[in-house]
Tab-separated table of C-alpha atoms in Angstrom:
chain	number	residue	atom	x	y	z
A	1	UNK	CA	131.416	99.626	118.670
A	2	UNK	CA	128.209	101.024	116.901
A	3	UNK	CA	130.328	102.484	114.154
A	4	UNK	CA	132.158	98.939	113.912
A	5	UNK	CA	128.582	97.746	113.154
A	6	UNK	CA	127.259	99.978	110.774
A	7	UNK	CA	130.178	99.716	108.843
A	8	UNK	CA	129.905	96.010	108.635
A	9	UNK	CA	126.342	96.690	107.288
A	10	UNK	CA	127.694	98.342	104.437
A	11	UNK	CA	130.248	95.928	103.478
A	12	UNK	CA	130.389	92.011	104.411
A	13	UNK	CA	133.380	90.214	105.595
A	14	UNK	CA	135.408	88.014	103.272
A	15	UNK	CA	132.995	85.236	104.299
A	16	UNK	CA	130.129	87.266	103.420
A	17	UNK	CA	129.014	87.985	106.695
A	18	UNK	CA	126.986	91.247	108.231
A	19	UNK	CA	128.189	90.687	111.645
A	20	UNK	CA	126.964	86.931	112.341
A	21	UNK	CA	124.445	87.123	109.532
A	22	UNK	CA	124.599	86.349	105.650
A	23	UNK	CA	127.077	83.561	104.749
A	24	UNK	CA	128.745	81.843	101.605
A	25	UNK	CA	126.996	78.555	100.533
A	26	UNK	CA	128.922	75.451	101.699
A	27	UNK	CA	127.908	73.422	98.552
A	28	UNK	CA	130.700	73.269	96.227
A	29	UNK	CA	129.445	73.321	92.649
A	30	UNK	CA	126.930	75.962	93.846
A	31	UNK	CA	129.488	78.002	95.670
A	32	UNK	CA	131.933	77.912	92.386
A	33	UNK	CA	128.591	79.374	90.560
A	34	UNK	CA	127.933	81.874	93.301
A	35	UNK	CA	132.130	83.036	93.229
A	36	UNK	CA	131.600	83.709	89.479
A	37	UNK	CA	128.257	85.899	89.952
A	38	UNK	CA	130.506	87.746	93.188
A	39	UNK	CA	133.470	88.168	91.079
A	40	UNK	CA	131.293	89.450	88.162
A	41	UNK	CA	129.618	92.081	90.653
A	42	UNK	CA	132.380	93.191	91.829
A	43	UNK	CA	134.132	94.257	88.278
A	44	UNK	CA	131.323	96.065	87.103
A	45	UNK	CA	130.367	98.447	89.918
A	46	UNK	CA	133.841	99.802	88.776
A	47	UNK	CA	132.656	99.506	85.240
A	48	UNK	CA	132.538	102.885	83.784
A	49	UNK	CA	130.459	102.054	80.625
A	50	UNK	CA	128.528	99.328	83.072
A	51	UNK	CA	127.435	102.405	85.252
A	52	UNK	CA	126.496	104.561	81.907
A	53	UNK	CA	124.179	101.814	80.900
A	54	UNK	CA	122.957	101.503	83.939
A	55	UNK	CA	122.573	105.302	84.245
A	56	UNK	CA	120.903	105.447	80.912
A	57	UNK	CA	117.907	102.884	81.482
A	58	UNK	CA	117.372	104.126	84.839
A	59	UNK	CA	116.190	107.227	82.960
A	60	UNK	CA	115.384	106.267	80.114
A	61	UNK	CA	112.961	102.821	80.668
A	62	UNK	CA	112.851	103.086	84.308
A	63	UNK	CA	111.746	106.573	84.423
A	64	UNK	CA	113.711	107.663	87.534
A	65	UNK	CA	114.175	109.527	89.544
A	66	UNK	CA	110.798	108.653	91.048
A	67	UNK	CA	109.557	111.722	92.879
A	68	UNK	CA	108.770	112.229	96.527
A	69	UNK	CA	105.239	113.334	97.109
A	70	UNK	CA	103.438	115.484	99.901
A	71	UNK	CA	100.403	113.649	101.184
A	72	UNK	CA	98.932	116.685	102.505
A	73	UNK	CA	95.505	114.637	103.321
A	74	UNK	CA	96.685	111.819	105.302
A	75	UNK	CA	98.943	114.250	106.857
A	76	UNK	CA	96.130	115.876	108.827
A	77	UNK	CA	96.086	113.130	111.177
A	78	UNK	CA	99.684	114.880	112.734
A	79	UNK	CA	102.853	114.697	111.307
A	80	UNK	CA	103.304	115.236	108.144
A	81	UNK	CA	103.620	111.831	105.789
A	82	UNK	CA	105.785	112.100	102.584
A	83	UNK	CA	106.023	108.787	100.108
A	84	UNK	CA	109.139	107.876	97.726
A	85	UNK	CA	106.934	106.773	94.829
A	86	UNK	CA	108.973	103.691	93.635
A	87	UNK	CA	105.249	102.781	92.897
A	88	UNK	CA	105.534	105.168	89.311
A	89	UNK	CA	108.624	102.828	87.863
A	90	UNK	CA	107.988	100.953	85.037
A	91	UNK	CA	106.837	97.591	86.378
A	92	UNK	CA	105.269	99.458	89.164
A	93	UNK	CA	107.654	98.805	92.064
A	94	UNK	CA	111.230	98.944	93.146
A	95	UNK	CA	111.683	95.178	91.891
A	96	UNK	CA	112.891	96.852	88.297
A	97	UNK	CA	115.682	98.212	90.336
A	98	UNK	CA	117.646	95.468	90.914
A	99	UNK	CA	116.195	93.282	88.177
A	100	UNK	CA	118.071	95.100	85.172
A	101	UNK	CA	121.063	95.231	87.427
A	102	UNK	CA	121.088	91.416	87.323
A	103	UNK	CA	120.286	90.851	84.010
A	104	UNK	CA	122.610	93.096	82.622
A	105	UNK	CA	125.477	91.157	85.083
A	106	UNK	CA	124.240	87.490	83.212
A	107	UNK	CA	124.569	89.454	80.041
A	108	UNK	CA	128.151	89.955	81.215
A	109	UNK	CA	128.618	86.594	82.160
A	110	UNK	CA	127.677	84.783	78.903
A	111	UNK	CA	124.619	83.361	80.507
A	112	UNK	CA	121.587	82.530	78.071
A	113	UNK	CA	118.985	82.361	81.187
A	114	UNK	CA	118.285	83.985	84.251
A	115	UNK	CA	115.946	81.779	87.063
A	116	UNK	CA	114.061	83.183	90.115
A	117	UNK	CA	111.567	82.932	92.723
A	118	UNK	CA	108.383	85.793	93.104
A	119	UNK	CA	106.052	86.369	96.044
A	120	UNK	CA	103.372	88.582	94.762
A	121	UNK	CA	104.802	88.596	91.303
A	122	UNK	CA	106.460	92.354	91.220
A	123	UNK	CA	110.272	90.758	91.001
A	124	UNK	CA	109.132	88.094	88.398
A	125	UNK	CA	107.562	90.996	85.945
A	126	UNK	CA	110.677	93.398	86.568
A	127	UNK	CA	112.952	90.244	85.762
A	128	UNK	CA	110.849	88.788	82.895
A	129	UNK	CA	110.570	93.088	81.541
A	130	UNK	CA	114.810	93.016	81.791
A	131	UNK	CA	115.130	89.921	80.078
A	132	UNK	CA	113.350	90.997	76.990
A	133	UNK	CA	114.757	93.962	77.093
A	134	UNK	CA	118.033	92.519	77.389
A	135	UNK	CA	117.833	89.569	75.153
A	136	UNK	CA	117.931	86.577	77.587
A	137	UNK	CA	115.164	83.754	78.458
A	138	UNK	CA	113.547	83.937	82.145
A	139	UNK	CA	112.043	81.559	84.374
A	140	UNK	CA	110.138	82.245	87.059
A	141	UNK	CA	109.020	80.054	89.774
A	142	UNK	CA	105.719	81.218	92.256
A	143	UNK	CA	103.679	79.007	94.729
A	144	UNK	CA	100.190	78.079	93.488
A	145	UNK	CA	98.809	80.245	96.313
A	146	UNK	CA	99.871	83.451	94.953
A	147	UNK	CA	99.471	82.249	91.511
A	148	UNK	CA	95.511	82.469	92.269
A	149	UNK	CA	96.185	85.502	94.492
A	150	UNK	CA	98.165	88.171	92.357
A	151	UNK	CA	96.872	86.108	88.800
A	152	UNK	CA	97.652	90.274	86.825
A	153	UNK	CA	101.249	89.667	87.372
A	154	UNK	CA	100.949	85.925	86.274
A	155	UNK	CA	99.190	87.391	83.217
A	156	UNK	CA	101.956	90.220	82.748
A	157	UNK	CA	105.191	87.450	83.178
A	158	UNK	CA	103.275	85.086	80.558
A	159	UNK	CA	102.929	88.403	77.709
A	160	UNK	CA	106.292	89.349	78.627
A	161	UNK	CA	107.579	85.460	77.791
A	162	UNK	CA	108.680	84.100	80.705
A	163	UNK	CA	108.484	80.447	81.558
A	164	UNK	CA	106.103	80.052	84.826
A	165	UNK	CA	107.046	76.955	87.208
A	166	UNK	CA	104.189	76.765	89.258
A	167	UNK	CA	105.285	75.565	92.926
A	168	UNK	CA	102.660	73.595	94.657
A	169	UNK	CA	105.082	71.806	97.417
A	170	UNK	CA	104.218	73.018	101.628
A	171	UNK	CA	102.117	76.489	101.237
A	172	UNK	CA	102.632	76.988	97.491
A	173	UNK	CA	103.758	81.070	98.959
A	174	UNK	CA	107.468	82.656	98.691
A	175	UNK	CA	109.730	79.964	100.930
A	176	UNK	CA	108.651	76.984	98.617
A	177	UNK	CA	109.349	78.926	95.275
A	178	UNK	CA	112.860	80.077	96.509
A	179	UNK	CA	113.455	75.952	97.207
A	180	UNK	CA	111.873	74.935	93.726
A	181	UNK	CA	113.909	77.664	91.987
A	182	UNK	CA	117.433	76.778	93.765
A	183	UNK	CA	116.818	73.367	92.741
A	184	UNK	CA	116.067	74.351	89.207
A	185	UNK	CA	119.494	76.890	89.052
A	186	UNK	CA	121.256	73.600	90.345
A	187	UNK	CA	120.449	71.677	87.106
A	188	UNK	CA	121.195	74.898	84.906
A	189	UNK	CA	124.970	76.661	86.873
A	190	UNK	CA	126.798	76.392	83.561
A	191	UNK	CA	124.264	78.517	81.436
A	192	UNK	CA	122.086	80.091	83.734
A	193	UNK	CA	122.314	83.021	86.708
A	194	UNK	CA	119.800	82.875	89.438
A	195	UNK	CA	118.169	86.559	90.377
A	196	UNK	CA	117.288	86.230	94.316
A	197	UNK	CA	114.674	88.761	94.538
A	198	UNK	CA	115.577	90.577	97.703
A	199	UNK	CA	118.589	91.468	100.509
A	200	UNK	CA	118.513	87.270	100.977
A	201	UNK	CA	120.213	84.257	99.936
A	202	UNK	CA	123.788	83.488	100.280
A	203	UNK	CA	126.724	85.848	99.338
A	204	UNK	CA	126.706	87.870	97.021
A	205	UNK	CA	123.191	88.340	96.892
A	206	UNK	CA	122.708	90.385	99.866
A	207	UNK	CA	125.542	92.923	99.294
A	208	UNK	CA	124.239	92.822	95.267
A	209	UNK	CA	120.708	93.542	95.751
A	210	UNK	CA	121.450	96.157	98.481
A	211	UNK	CA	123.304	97.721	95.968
A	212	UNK	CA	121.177	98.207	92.757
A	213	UNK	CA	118.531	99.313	95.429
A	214	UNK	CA	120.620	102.139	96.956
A	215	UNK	CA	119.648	104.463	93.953
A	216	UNK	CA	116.440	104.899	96.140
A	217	UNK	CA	117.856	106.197	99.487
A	218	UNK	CA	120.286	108.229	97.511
A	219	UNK	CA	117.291	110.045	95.561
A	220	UNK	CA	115.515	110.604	98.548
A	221	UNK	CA	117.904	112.371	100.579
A	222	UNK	CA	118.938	114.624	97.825
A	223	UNK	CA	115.453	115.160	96.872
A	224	UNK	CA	114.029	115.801	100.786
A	225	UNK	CA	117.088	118.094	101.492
A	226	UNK	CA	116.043	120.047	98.301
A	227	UNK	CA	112.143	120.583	97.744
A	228	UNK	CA	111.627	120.695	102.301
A	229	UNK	CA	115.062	121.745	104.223
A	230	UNK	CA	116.770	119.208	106.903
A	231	UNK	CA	115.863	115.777	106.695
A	232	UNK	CA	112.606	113.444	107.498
A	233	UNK	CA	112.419	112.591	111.198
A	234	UNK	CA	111.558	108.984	110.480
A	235	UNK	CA	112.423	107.094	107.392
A	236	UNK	CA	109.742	103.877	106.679
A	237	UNK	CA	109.416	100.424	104.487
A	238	UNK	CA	108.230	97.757	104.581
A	239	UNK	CA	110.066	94.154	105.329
A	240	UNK	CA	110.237	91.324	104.038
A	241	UNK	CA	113.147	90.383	102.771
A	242	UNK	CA	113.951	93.247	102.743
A	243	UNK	CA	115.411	95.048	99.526
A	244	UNK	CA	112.901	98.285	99.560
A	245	UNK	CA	113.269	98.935	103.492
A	246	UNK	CA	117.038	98.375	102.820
A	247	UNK	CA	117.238	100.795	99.449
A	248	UNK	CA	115.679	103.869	101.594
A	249	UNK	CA	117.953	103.644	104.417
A	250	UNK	CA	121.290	103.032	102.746
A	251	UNK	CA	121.744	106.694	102.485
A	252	UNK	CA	120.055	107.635	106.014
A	253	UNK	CA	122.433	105.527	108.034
A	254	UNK	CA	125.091	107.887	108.930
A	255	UNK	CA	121.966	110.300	110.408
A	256	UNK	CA	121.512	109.968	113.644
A	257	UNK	CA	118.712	111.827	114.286
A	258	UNK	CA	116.593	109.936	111.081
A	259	UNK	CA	114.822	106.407	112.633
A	260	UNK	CA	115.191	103.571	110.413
A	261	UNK	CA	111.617	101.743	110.978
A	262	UNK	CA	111.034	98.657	109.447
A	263	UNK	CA	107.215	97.216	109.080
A	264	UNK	CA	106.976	93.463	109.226
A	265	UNK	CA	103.576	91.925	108.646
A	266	UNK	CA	101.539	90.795	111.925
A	267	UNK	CA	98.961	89.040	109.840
A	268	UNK	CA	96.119	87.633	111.882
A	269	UNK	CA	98.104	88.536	115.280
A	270	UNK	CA	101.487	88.147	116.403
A	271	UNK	CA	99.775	85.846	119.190
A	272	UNK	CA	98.334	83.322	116.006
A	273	UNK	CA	101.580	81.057	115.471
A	274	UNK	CA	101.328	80.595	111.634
A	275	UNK	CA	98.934	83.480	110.534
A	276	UNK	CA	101.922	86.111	111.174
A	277	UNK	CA	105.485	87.157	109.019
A	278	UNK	CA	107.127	89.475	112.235
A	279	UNK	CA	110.348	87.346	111.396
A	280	UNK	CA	112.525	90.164	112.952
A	281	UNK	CA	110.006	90.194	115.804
A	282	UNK	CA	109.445	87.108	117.179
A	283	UNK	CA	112.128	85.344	115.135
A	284	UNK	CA	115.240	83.265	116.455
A	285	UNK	CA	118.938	83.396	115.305
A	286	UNK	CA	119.468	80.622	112.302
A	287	UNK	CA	120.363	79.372	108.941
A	288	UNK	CA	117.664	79.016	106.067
A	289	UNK	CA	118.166	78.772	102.192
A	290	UNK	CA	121.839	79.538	102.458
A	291	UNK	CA	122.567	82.336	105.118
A	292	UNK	CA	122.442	82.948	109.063
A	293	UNK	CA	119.299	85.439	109.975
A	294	UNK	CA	116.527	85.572	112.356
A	295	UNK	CA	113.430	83.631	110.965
A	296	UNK	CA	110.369	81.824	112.332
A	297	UNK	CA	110.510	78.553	113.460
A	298	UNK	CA	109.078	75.615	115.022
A	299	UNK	CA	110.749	73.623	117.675
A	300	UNK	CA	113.299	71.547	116.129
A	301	UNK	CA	114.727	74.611	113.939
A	302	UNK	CA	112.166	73.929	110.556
A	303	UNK	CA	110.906	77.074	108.970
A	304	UNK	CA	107.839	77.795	110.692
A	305	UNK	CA	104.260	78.426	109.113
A	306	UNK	CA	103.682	82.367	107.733
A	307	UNK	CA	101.119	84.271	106.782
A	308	UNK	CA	100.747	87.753	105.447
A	309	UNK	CA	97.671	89.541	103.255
A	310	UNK	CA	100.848	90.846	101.177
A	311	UNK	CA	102.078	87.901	99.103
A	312	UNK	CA	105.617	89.872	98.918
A	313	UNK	CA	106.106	89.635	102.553
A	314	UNK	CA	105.132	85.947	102.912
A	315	UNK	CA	108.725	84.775	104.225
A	316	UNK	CA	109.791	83.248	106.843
A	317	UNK	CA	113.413	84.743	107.454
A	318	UNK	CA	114.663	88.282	106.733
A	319	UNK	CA	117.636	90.290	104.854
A	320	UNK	CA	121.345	89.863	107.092
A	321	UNK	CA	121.368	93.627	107.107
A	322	UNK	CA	118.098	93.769	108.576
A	323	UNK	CA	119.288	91.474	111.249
A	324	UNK	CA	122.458	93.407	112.098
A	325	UNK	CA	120.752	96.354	112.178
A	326	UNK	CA	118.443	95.602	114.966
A	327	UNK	CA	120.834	93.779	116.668
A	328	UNK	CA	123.128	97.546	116.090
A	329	UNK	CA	119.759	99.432	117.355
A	330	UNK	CA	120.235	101.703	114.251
A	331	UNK	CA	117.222	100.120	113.597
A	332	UNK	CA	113.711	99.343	114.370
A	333	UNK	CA	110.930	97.038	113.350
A	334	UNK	CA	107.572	97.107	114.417
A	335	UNK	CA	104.170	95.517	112.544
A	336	UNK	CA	101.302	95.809	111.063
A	337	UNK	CA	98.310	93.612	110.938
A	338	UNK	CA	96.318	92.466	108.093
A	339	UNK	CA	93.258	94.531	108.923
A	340	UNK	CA	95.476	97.575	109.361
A	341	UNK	CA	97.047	97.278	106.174
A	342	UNK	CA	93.831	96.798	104.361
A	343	UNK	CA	92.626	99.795	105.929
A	344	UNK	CA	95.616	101.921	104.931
A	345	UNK	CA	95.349	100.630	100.938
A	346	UNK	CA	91.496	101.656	101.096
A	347	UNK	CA	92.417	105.376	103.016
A	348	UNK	CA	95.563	106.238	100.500
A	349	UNK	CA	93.188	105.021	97.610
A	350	UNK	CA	90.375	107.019	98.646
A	351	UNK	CA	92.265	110.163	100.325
A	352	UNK	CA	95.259	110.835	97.603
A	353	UNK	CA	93.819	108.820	94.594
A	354	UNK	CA	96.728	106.455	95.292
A	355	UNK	CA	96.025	102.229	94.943
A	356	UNK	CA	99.592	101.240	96.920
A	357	UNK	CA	100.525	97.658	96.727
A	358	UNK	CA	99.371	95.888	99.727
A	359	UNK	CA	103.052	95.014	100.937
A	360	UNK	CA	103.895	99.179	100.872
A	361	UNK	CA	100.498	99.338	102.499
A	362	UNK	CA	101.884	98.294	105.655
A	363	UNK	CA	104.152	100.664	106.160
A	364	UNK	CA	101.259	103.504	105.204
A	365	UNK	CA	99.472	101.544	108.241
A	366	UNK	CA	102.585	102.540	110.564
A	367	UNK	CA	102.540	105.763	109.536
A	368	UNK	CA	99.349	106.863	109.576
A	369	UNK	CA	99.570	105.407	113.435
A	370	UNK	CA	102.708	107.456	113.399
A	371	UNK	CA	102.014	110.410	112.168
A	372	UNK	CA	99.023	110.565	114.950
A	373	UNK	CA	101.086	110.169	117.979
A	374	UNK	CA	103.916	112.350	116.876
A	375	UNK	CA	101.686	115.484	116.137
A	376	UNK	CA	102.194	118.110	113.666
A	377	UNK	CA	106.114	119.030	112.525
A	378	UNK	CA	107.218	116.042	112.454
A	379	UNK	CA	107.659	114.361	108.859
A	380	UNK	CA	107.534	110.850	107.769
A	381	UNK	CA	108.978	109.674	104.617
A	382	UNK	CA	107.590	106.349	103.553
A	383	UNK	CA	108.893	104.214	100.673
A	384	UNK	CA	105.872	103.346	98.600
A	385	UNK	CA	107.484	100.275	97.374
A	386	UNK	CA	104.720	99.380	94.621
A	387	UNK	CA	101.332	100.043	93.184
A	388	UNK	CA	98.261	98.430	94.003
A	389	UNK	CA	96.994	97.211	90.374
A	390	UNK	CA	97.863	93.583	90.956
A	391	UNK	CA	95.667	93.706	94.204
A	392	UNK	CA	92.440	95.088	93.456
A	393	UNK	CA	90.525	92.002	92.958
A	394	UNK	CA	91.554	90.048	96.163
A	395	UNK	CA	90.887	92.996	97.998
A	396	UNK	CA	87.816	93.793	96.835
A	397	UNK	CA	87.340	89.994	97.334
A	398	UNK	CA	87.955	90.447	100.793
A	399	UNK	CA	85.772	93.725	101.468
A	400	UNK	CA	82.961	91.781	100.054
A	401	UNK	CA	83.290	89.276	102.181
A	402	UNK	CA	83.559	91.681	105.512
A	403	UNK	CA	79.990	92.719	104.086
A	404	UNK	CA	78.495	89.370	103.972
């Protein structure tokens, strides 16, 4: 039954379903739009001179492989802590990944634009860098909130030409962009792709992103197997969405005796309704923006208030894959709170000379917990989704303001 499981992980049903999670879009002109993008996906993974491209920038402009690094510092706390450093890609963060993926599919397509949503601004810069690599206009759309909050990135999208659609709807975070983006695609399916930023949205994007993210979890393996012998005890990411957890533990699946640990944002305290993200945590079972998933809500079944210190993991719901793999037990998800993961972006910065984004901060948090209770030979391997650069200011905002 658990291999039946993992194997729907991997690949969807024909309805686009992870188990009971993920879904097609029921609105027809958007689910013709969303058929051509599938169809289009699903020639060019078996695209030889797709895959050479693809092959080509990820070396070339990416700069991967991005290498796995020994924290030897943090690791005398216990076990030993190990990070993926997706954080040294051009862009700074995994986002690239998948972004040049998806442009170069639009490319393929004959679209002129590409539209999408951004949370702290990482999947905006990687699209808006593809799309002048590549040739084609971008628009982004971000909620005011994290407009003010992560205003480096705004800066970077802006030099890099993209049109900004400031979202100032609800919160003005993540959930409100995705809406104000959708609705922009809708006016635009003949001529324009969307780019979901993460393991989310409707089929195909799940399956799509999952895919162009894999390269990480692939490299890692290979990589851990090679410079340290065996494999890590514990593979960690944080979640969101999803996409970065999801890219490291593609390739770990299949082993057994590697935990999966996702690290969902507690905010302000998973007992503060609101002032939390722990979607797979205290989430329920239902459909948001297009696909079945666990996600916060209130009462009546409405998205419920979030909250996170990480702009990136400011969403209410959660990846399908995510979902089936808890429900599986292949995985697990525990959380960090604000406080913890401002405390892990100051020790990395200060102990290894590494500023980590404050989303990948959280799962530094969990580890350095971790890596504590486990003791010494055990080893950690933590996906250091993205650097820190577009988060000094707010948190040195925010240390000043513990001083006052």
């Amino acid at each position: 039954m658990i291999q039946e499981q993992l194997n729907a992980l991997v690949c969807p049903d024909s309805d686009g379903l992870f188990g009971r999670y993920g879904g097609k879009i029921g609105h027809p002109e958007l689910a013709r739009a969303l058929a051509e993008i599938e169809t289009g996906f699903r020639k060019i993974v078996c695209d030889a001179d797709f895959i050479a491209q693809m092959q080509r920038l990820r070396t070339t402009y990416v700069g991967r492989p991005s290498p796995i690094y020994h924290a030897r510092t943090l690791s005398e706390r216990g076990a030993d802590i190990y990070l993926k450093r997706e954080d040294l890609n051009h862009t700074g963060a995994h986002k690239i990944n998948h972004c040049i993926g998806e442009v170069l599919l639009a490319k393929k397509l004959g679209k002129k634009k590409v539209i999408a949503e951004t949370g702290a601004g990482q999947h905006g810069v990687a699209l808006a860098t593809a799309s002048a690599l590549l040739g084609l206009k971008c628009e982004i759309h971000m909620g005011v909130a994290d407009m003010a909050k992560e205003h480096p990135n705004v800066s970077r999208m802006k030099i890099l030409g993209a049109e900004i659609v400031p979202v100032s709807a609800g919160a003005g975070t993540l959930k409100e962009a995705v809406d104000s983006a959708f609705a922009s695609y809708m006016a635009q399916l003949d001529d324009s792709m969307f780019a979901v930023g993460s393991v989310v949205g409707p089929a195909p994007y799940p399956e799509m992103v999952a895919y162009f993210q894999s390269i990480v979890g692939h490299e890692a393996r290979e990589q851990f197997q090679t410079a340290y012998g065996g494999l890590p005890d514990e593979v960690v990411a944080c979640v969101g969405g999803g996409s970065n957890a999801l890219g490291l533990f593609n390739a770990f699946i299949d082993d057994k005796d590697v935990a999966l640990v996702g690290v969902e944002p507690a905010g302000e305290g998973l007992d503060k309704p609101g002032r939390h993200a722990a979607t797979l945590t205290l989430g329920k079972f239902g459909h948001i923006q297009g696909f079945n998933c666990y996600y916060l809500q209130e009462a009546d079944g409405t998205p419920a208030a979030v909250h996170s210190i990480a702009s990136g993991l400011d969403y209410p719901g959660v990846g399908p894959q995510h979902c089936h793999l808890k429900d599986s037990g292949r995985a697990r998800y525990e959380t960090a709170t604000d406080a913890e993961c401002l405390d892990a972006f100051m020790v990395l910065s200060r102990e290894e000379g590494i500023i980590p984004a404050l989303e990948s901060s959280h799962a530094v948090a969990y580890a350095l917990r971790r890596a504590a209770e486990l003791g010494p030979g055990r080893r950690l391997l933590v996906n250091l989704s993205g650097r820190g650069d577009k988060d000094i200011d707010f948190v040195l905002e925010r240390l000043a303001q513990q001083t006052d």
